[in-house]
mmCIF file of C-alpha atoms and ligand atoms in Angstrom:
data_model
loop_
_atom_site.group_PDB
_atom_site.id
_atom_site.type_symbol
_atom_site.label_atom_id
_atom_site.label_comp_id
_atom_site.label_asym_id
_atom_site.label_seq_id
_atom_site.Cartn_x
_atom_site.Cartn_y
_atom_site.Cartn_z
ATOM 1 C CA MET A 217 -18.549 7.187 -11.035
ATOM 2 C CA SER A 218 -19.534 10.833 -10.596
ATOM 3 C CA LYS A 219 -20.819 13.545 -12.883
ATOM 4 C CA LYS A 220 -18.104 16.032 -11.933
ATOM 5 C CA PRO A 221 -15.023 16.371 -14.147
ATOM 6 C CA PRO A 222 -12.552 13.548 -13.542
ATOM 7 C CA LEU A 223 -10.448 13.989 -10.392
ATOM 8 C CA ALA A 224 -12.314 17.158 -9.316
ATOM 9 C CA ASP A 225 -12.773 15.750 -5.801
ATOM 10 C CA TYR A 226 -9.160 14.618 -5.617
ATOM 11 C CA ASN A 227 -7.833 18.049 -6.621
ATOM 12 C CA ALA A 228 -10.259 19.976 -4.408
ATOM 13 C CA LYS A 229 -9.000 18.173 -1.289
ATOM 14 C CA ARG A 230 -5.328 18.951 -1.800
ATOM 15 C CA ASP A 231 -2.956 21.920 -1.884
ATOM 16 C CA PHE A 232 -0.194 20.794 -4.216
ATOM 17 C CA SER A 233 2.119 23.576 -3.072
ATOM 18 C CA ARG A 234 2.136 21.838 0.324
ATOM 19 C CA SER A 235 1.768 18.175 -0.562
ATOM 20 C CA PRO A 236 4.202 16.015 -2.535
ATOM 21 C CA GLU A 237 1.275 14.058 -3.998
ATOM 22 C CA PRO A 238 0.889 14.241 -7.791
ATOM 23 C CA ALA A 239 -1.642 16.742 -9.113
ATOM 24 C CA GLY A 240 -4.532 15.100 -10.863
ATOM 25 C CA ARG A 241 -4.933 14.826 -14.586
ATOM 26 C CA PRO A 242 -6.743 11.825 -16.031
ATOM 27 C CA GLY A 243 -4.659 9.508 -18.179
ATOM 28 C CA PRO A 244 -5.623 7.536 -21.258
ATOM 29 C CA ALA A 245 -8.375 4.976 -20.864
ATOM 30 C CA ARG A 246 -7.356 1.403 -21.622
ATOM 31 C CA PRO A 247 -10.380 -0.452 -22.932
ATOM 32 C CA SER A 248 -9.078 -3.959 -22.323
ATOM 33 C CA GLY A 249 -6.172 -6.047 -21.176
ATOM 34 C CA PRO A 250 -4.242 -5.827 -17.925
ATOM 35 C CA ARG A 251 -4.512 -2.521 -16.086
ATOM 36 C CA PHE A 252 -2.568 -1.145 -13.155
ATOM 37 C CA PHE A 253 -3.538 -1.804 -9.559
ATOM 38 C CA CYS A 254 -1.886 -0.928 -6.282
ATOM 39 C CA VAL A 255 -2.380 -0.950 -2.544
ATOM 40 C CA GLN A 256 -0.925 1.892 -0.519
ATOM 41 C CA LYS A 257 -0.476 1.432 3.207
ATOM 42 C CA HIS A 258 -1.343 4.804 4.668
ATOM 43 C CA LEU A 259 -0.682 5.842 8.233
ATOM 44 C CA ALA A 260 -2.761 8.985 8.676
ATOM 45 C CA SER A 261 -5.200 9.690 11.507
ATOM 46 C CA HIS A 262 -5.765 5.925 11.275
ATOM 47 C CA LEU A 263 -3.805 3.145 9.618
ATOM 48 C CA HIS A 264 -5.526 1.862 6.487
ATOM 49 C CA TYR A 265 -4.792 0.356 3.093
ATOM 50 C CA ASP A 266 -5.843 2.203 -0.073
ATOM 51 C CA PHE A 267 -6.881 -0.255 -2.776
ATOM 52 C CA ARG A 268 -6.720 1.286 -6.262
ATOM 53 C CA LEU A 269 -7.756 -0.038 -9.671
ATOM 54 C CA GLU A 270 -6.994 1.683 -12.965
ATOM 55 C CA HIS A 271 -10.178 2.302 -14.902
ATOM 56 C CA ASN A 272 -10.965 4.903 -17.594
ATOM 57 C CA GLY A 273 -7.757 6.840 -17.008
ATOM 58 C CA VAL A 274 -8.022 7.182 -13.228
ATOM 59 C CA LEU A 275 -7.507 4.990 -10.171
ATOM 60 C CA LEU A 276 -10.796 3.910 -8.590
ATOM 61 C CA SER A 277 -10.077 3.916 -4.864
ATOM 62 C CA TRP A 278 -11.279 2.228 -1.706
ATOM 63 C CA ALA A 279 -9.878 2.708 1.808
ATOM 64 C CA VAL A 280 -9.635 -0.662 3.558
ATOM 65 C CA PRO A 281 -9.139 -0.080 7.304
ATOM 66 C CA LYS A 282 -7.902 -3.602 8.088
ATOM 67 C CA GLY A 283 -6.200 -4.258 4.770
ATOM 68 C CA PRO A 284 -6.893 -7.097 2.345
ATOM 69 C CA SER A 285 -7.329 -10.613 3.713
ATOM 70 C CA LEU A 286 -6.387 -13.808 1.900
ATOM 71 C CA ASP A 287 -9.066 -15.658 3.853
ATOM 72 C CA PRO A 288 -12.225 -16.136 1.741
ATOM 73 C CA GLY A 289 -14.203 -16.205 4.982
ATOM 74 C CA THR A 290 -13.058 -12.713 5.976
ATOM 75 C CA LYS A 291 -14.861 -9.800 4.364
ATOM 76 C CA ARG A 292 -12.936 -6.566 4.659
ATOM 77 C CA LEU A 293 -14.757 -3.238 4.765
ATOM 78 C CA ALA A 294 -13.665 -1.042 1.843
ATOM 79 C CA MET A 295 -14.894 2.561 1.849
ATOM 80 C CA HIS A 296 -15.222 3.984 -1.625
ATOM 81 C CA VAL A 297 -13.243 7.235 -1.813
ATOM 82 C CA GLU A 298 -12.448 9.750 -4.536
ATOM 83 C CA ASP A 299 -10.736 8.655 -7.762
ATOM 84 C CA HIS A 300 -6.987 9.246 -7.812
ATOM 85 C CA PRO A 301 -4.737 10.105 -10.763
ATOM 86 C CA LEU A 302 -2.798 7.264 -12.397
ATOM 87 C CA ASP A 303 0.462 8.922 -11.294
ATOM 88 C CA TYR A 304 -0.596 8.352 -7.706
ATOM 89 C CA GLY A 305 -0.159 4.612 -8.198
ATOM 90 C CA THR A 306 3.586 4.660 -7.624
ATOM 91 C CA PHE A 307 3.587 7.403 -5.005
ATOM 92 C CA GLU A 308 5.319 6.719 -1.721
ATOM 93 C CA GLY A 309 6.322 9.394 0.739
ATOM 94 C CA VAL A 310 5.358 11.807 3.443
ATOM 95 C CA ILE A 311 2.341 14.124 3.350
ATOM 96 C CA PRO A 312 3.438 16.698 5.917
ATOM 97 C CA GLU A 313 0.075 18.358 6.572
ATOM 98 C CA GLY A 314 -3.448 18.774 5.317
ATOM 99 C CA TYR A 315 -5.669 16.087 3.790
ATOM 100 C CA GLY A 316 -4.300 12.579 4.363
ATOM 101 C CA ALA A 317 -1.304 13.911 6.319
ATOM 102 C CA GLY A 318 0.895 10.989 7.263
ATOM 103 C CA ILE A 319 3.087 8.392 5.570
ATOM 104 C CA VAL A 320 2.216 6.532 2.378
ATOM 105 C CA MET A 321 3.915 3.221 1.556
ATOM 106 C CA LEU A 322 3.500 1.442 -1.781
ATOM 107 C CA TRP A 323 2.550 -1.895 -0.222
ATOM 108 C CA ASP A 324 1.639 -3.817 -3.365
ATOM 109 C CA ARG A 325 1.436 -3.177 -7.089
ATOM 110 C CA GLY A 326 0.756 -5.093 -10.236
ATOM 111 C CA THR A 327 -1.967 -5.556 -12.798
ATOM 112 C CA TRP A 328 -5.661 -6.398 -12.616
ATOM 113 C CA GLU A 329 -8.197 -7.690 -15.081
ATOM 114 C CA PRO A 330 -11.961 -7.711 -14.693
ATOM 115 C CA GLU A 331 -13.624 -11.133 -14.620
ATOM 116 C CA VAL A 332 -16.724 -9.502 -16.098
ATOM 117 C CA PRO A 333 -17.215 -8.070 -19.598
ATOM 118 C CA ASP A 334 -18.327 -4.568 -18.534
ATOM 119 C CA VAL A 335 -16.587 -2.850 -15.608
ATOM 120 C CA ASP A 336 -18.936 0.162 -15.537
ATOM 121 C CA ALA A 337 -21.972 -2.110 -15.407
ATOM 122 C CA ALA A 338 -20.337 -4.162 -12.635
ATOM 123 C CA LEU A 339 -19.607 -1.007 -10.623
ATOM 124 C CA ALA A 340 -23.151 0.239 -11.118
ATOM 125 C CA ARG A 341 -24.417 -3.143 -9.949
ATOM 126 C CA GLY A 342 -22.018 -3.070 -7.006
ATOM 127 C CA ASP A 343 -20.323 -6.389 -7.756
ATOM 128 C CA LEU A 344 -16.908 -6.284 -9.423
ATOM 129 C CA LYS A 345 -15.121 -9.595 -9.841
ATOM 130 C CA MET A 346 -11.454 -9.305 -10.775
ATOM 131 C CA ARG A 347 -8.099 -11.010 -11.002
ATOM 132 C CA LEU A 348 -5.092 -9.440 -9.342
ATOM 133 C CA GLU A 349 -1.500 -10.085 -10.305
ATOM 134 C CA GLY A 350 0.516 -8.237 -7.661
ATOM 135 C CA PHE A 351 3.566 -9.130 -5.603
ATOM 136 C CA LYS A 352 1.425 -9.921 -2.569
ATOM 137 C CA LEU A 353 -2.163 -10.158 -3.776
ATOM 138 C CA LYS A 354 -3.004 -12.602 -6.549
ATOM 139 C CA GLY A 355 -5.857 -14.567 -7.994
ATOM 140 C CA SER A 356 -9.575 -13.904 -7.935
ATOM 141 C CA TRP A 357 -11.202 -11.233 -5.731
ATOM 142 C CA VAL A 358 -14.495 -9.385 -5.549
ATOM 143 C CA LEU A 359 -15.639 -5.947 -4.408
ATOM 144 C CA VAL A 360 -19.290 -5.979 -3.333
ATOM 145 C CA ARG A 361 -21.272 -2.873 -2.438
ATOM 146 C CA THR A 362 -23.373 -2.937 0.717
ATOM 147 C CA PRO A 363 -26.439 -0.772 1.353
ATOM 148 C CA ARG A 364 -24.745 0.983 4.296
ATOM 149 C CA ASP A 365 -23.335 4.546 4.252
ATOM 150 C CA GLY A 366 -25.258 5.596 1.169
ATOM 151 C CA GLY A 367 -23.502 2.987 -0.955
ATOM 152 C CA ARG A 368 -19.977 4.049 0.031
ATOM 153 C CA SER A 369 -19.387 0.826 1.985
ATOM 154 C CA TRP A 370 -18.090 -2.070 -0.050
ATOM 155 C CA LEU A 371 -16.562 -5.374 0.992
ATOM 156 C CA LEU A 372 -13.295 -6.705 -0.408
ATOM 157 C CA ILE A 373 -13.324 -10.492 -0.458
ATOM 158 C CA LYS A 374 -10.834 -13.090 -1.658
ATOM 159 C CA HIS A 375 -12.264 -15.928 -3.708
ATOM 160 C CA ARG A 376 -11.171 -19.449 -2.869
ATOM 161 C CA ASP A 377 -8.337 -20.423 -5.191
ATOM 162 C CA ALA A 378 -4.652 -21.338 -5.184
ATOM 163 C CA TRP A 379 -3.824 -17.858 -3.819
ATOM 164 C CA SER A 380 -6.273 -17.808 -0.923
ATOM 165 C CA SER A 381 -5.181 -18.769 2.548
ATOM 166 C CA PRO A 382 -7.350 -18.936 5.633
ATOM 167 C CA GLU A 383 -4.409 -18.674 8.014
ATOM 168 C CA LEU A 384 -1.836 -16.354 6.507
ATOM 169 C CA ASP A 385 -2.082 -12.701 7.591
ATOM 170 C CA ILE A 386 -0.584 -11.057 4.522
ATOM 171 C CA ALA A 387 -0.293 -7.619 6.178
ATOM 172 C CA GLU A 388 1.821 -9.180 8.963
ATOM 173 C CA PHE A 389 3.678 -11.562 6.686
ATOM 174 C CA ALA A 390 4.680 -8.956 4.102
ATOM 175 C CA PRO A 391 4.549 -5.563 5.817
ATOM 176 C CA LEU A 392 7.142 -3.665 3.767
ATOM 177 C CA SER A 393 7.181 -1.481 0.673
ATOM 178 C CA VAL A 394 7.412 -3.074 -2.772
ATOM 179 C CA LYS A 395 9.037 0.160 -3.968
ATOM 180 C CA SER A 396 11.725 0.980 -1.404
ATOM 181 C CA GLU A 397 11.613 -2.264 0.613
ATOM 182 C CA GLY A 398 11.414 -0.039 3.677
ATOM 183 C CA ASP A 399 8.967 0.329 6.531
ATOM 184 C CA PHE A 400 7.233 3.556 7.606
ATOM 185 C CA ALA A 401 10.268 4.718 9.617
ATOM 186 C CA ASP A 402 12.554 4.206 6.613
ATOM 187 C CA ILE A 403 10.216 6.240 4.423
ATOM 188 C CA LEU A 404 9.985 9.020 6.997
ATOM 189 C CA ALA A 405 13.765 9.009 7.497
ATOM 190 C CA GLN A 406 14.154 9.781 3.786
ATOM 191 C CA ASP A 407 12.114 12.911 4.438
ATOM 192 C CA ARG A 408 12.219 15.259 7.435
ATOM 193 C CA PRO A 409 11.080 13.361 10.549
ATOM 194 C CA GLU A 410 11.756 16.450 12.681
ATOM 195 C CA ILE A 411 8.668 18.166 11.258
ATOM 196 C CA TRP A 412 6.563 15.831 13.372
ATOM 197 C CA LEU A 413 8.362 16.372 16.679
ATOM 198 C CA SER A 414 5.393 18.618 17.325
ATOM 199 C CA ASN A 415 2.058 18.671 15.532
ATOM 200 C CA ARG A 416 1.926 15.044 14.407
ATOM 201 C CA PRO A 417 -0.941 14.065 12.064
ATOM 202 C CA ALA A 418 -2.067 11.383 14.523
ATOM 203 C CA ARG A 419 -1.801 11.875 18.285
ATOM 204 C CA GLY A 420 -4.167 9.674 20.201
ATOM 205 C CA GLY A 421 -5.084 6.053 19.803
ATOM 206 C CA GLU A 422 -3.269 3.297 17.994
ATOM 207 C CA ALA A 423 -2.183 5.435 15.044
ATOM 208 C CA GLY A 424 -0.808 8.102 17.401
ATOM 209 C CA ALA A 425 1.220 5.570 19.370
ATOM 210 C CA MET A 426 2.462 3.980 16.156
ATOM 211 C CA LEU A 427 3.481 7.318 14.704
ATOM 212 C CA GLU A 428 5.284 8.365 17.864
ATOM 213 C CA LYS A 429 7.493 5.255 17.613
ATOM 214 C CA ILE A 430 8.006 5.748 13.891
ATOM 215 C CA VAL A 431 9.123 9.362 14.339
ATOM 216 C CA ALA A 432 11.604 8.309 17.052
ATOM 217 C CA ARG A 433 12.937 5.482 14.859
ATOM 218 C CA ALA A 434 13.214 7.735 11.801
ATOM 219 C CA LEU A 435 15.169 10.317 13.811
ATOM 220 C CA GLU A 436 17.515 7.544 14.988
ATOM 221 C CA LEU A 437 17.967 6.321 11.420
ATOM 222 C CA ARG A 438 18.776 9.837 10.287
ATOM 223 C CA ALA A 439 21.198 10.433 13.138
ATOM 224 C CA GLY A 440 22.918 7.116 12.388
ATOM 225 C CA ARG A 441 23.099 7.898 8.720
ATOM 226 C CA GLU A 442 24.654 11.279 9.343
ATOM 227 C CA LYS A 443 27.308 9.651 11.544
ATOM 228 C CA VAL A 444 28.180 6.983 8.990
ATOM 229 C CA PRO A 445 31.457 7.894 7.302
ATOM 230 C CA ALA A 446 31.092 8.602 3.616
ATOM 231 C CA ALA A 447 33.244 5.679 2.525
ATOM 232 C CA LYS A 448 33.431 2.424 4.437
ATOM 233 C CA PRO A 449 36.599 0.363 4.179
ATOM 234 C CA ALA A 450 36.488 -1.834 1.088
ATOM 235 C CA LYS A 451 36.555 -5.027 3.200
ATOM 236 C CA GLU A 452 33.466 -3.987 5.103
ATOM 237 C CA ARG A 453 31.651 -3.097 1.919
ATOM 238 C CA ALA A 454 32.427 -6.496 0.428
ATOM 239 C CA ALA A 455 31.155 -8.221 3.576
ATOM 240 C CA ALA A 456 27.964 -6.212 3.449
ATOM 241 C CA ARG A 457 27.464 -7.216 -0.147
ATOM 242 C CA ALA A 458 28.049 -10.881 0.562
ATOM 243 C CA LYS A 459 25.464 -10.994 3.336
ATOM 244 C CA PRO A 460 22.000 -11.268 1.871
ATOM 245 C CA PRO A 461 19.978 -8.380 3.216
ATOM 246 C CA ALA A 462 17.177 -9.815 5.289
ATOM 247 C CA ARG A 463 14.669 -7.322 4.022
ATOM 248 C CA LYS A 464 15.334 -8.032 0.387
ATOM 249 C CA ALA A 465 15.061 -11.753 1.004
ATOM 250 C CA ALA A 466 11.795 -11.261 2.833
ATOM 251 C CA ARG A 467 10.365 -9.313 -0.039
ATOM 252 C CA LYS A 468 11.436 -11.955 -2.547
ATOM 253 C CA VAL A 469 9.749 -14.567 -0.427
ATOM 254 C CA SER A 470 6.554 -12.585 -0.269
ATOM 255 C CA ALA A 471 6.731 -11.912 -3.966
ATOM 256 C CA ALA A 472 7.622 -15.355 -5.166
ATOM 257 C CA ARG A 473 5.908 -17.689 -2.759
ATOM 258 C CA ALA A 474 2.224 -17.684 -3.098
ATOM 259 C CA PRO A 475 0.476 -18.573 0.090
ATOM 260 C CA SER A 476 -1.425 -21.566 -1.094
ATOM 261 C CA SER A 477 -4.286 -23.418 0.419
ATOM 262 C CA ARG A 478 -3.662 -26.418 -1.770
ATOM 263 C CA GLY A 479 -2.837 -29.643 -0.052
ATOM 264 C CA SER A 480 -1.411 -29.593 3.422
ATOM 265 C CA LYS A 481 -2.326 -27.123 6.085
ATOM 266 C CA SER A 482 1.206 -25.860 6.225
ATOM 267 C CA THR A 483 1.884 -23.312 8.871
ATOM 268 C CA PRO A 484 2.807 -20.004 7.349
ATOM 269 C CA ARG A 485 6.437 -19.191 7.299
ATOM 270 C CA ARG A 486 7.898 -16.855 9.801
ATOM 271 C CA PRO A 487 6.550 -13.397 9.084
ATOM 272 C CA ALA A 488 8.841 -11.184 7.072
ATOM 273 C CA ARG A 489 9.721 -9.049 10.039
ATOM 274 C CA THR A 490 13.340 -9.963 10.428
ATOM 275 C CA PRO A 491 15.039 -6.724 11.362
ATOM 276 C CA ALA A 492 16.942 -5.560 8.344
ATOM 277 C CA PRO A 493 20.464 -4.330 8.573
ATOM 278 C CA ARG A 494 20.033 -0.721 9.544
ATOM 279 C CA SER A 495 23.335 0.519 8.267
ATOM 280 C CA ARG A 496 22.621 1.534 4.747
ATOM 281 C CA LYS A 497 24.681 3.381 2.281
ATOM 282 C CA PRO A 498 23.941 7.052 2.738
ATOM 283 C CA ARG A 499 22.110 8.427 -0.236
HETATM 284 MN MN1 LIG B 788 -5.560 6.934 2.410
#
């Protein structure tokens, strides 16, 4: 969508000696059939959801501040941002400093297919209809460009179908990673939460408050993990195995049960926020 070499903007914004993000090289272009898509939940200076579609060897990317909505009546602002490398699609982790500093969670992934014959023409027109087959997002969607912000502002809208739902808040219902099954604190605890005791990427506002809690929780998780003895008694391990982990169950629910608008106006199930067992095997 630009005349520069592929991923030039992506690479220019990042110092790969300081960021764990993958360096950008375009991959092979797949002319037809299902392509990769993902949504990364990104807590940086603000919380947002990065919606990415594989096209011509890169991931076309939009930052969606409020995240996707399953309600066809709710149009979500989606700011077109620089293309990302295909490798970025499975990235989850901590960007300690610099551009996008914060925590990235792989919130959804799957495949997409255009519902139009020519993706480039649809992008040029500013109206891309597509089908998503993710764990959380499914069915027919559209990205529509608006005249605002020099054409950078698009809207992400769910089409009415078996996978739309006017009442289910998918971000609340299925908040966790499809890669690690963790939340932001879990992801940070795998890294070095202490780096953000000072100099956090977000200080003020909602994101700052959120990050402060996440850092505290990640430090607790780390401290707990370090205290956990290397080998639990066999009995305890067996008991832990027998108990279905709440988080895993929640993810299965979000993956398997499509929120459907067919038939009854069923109230959405309890959001998948059941606190998961915090004692995990140390890795
Ligand atoms: Mn982002």
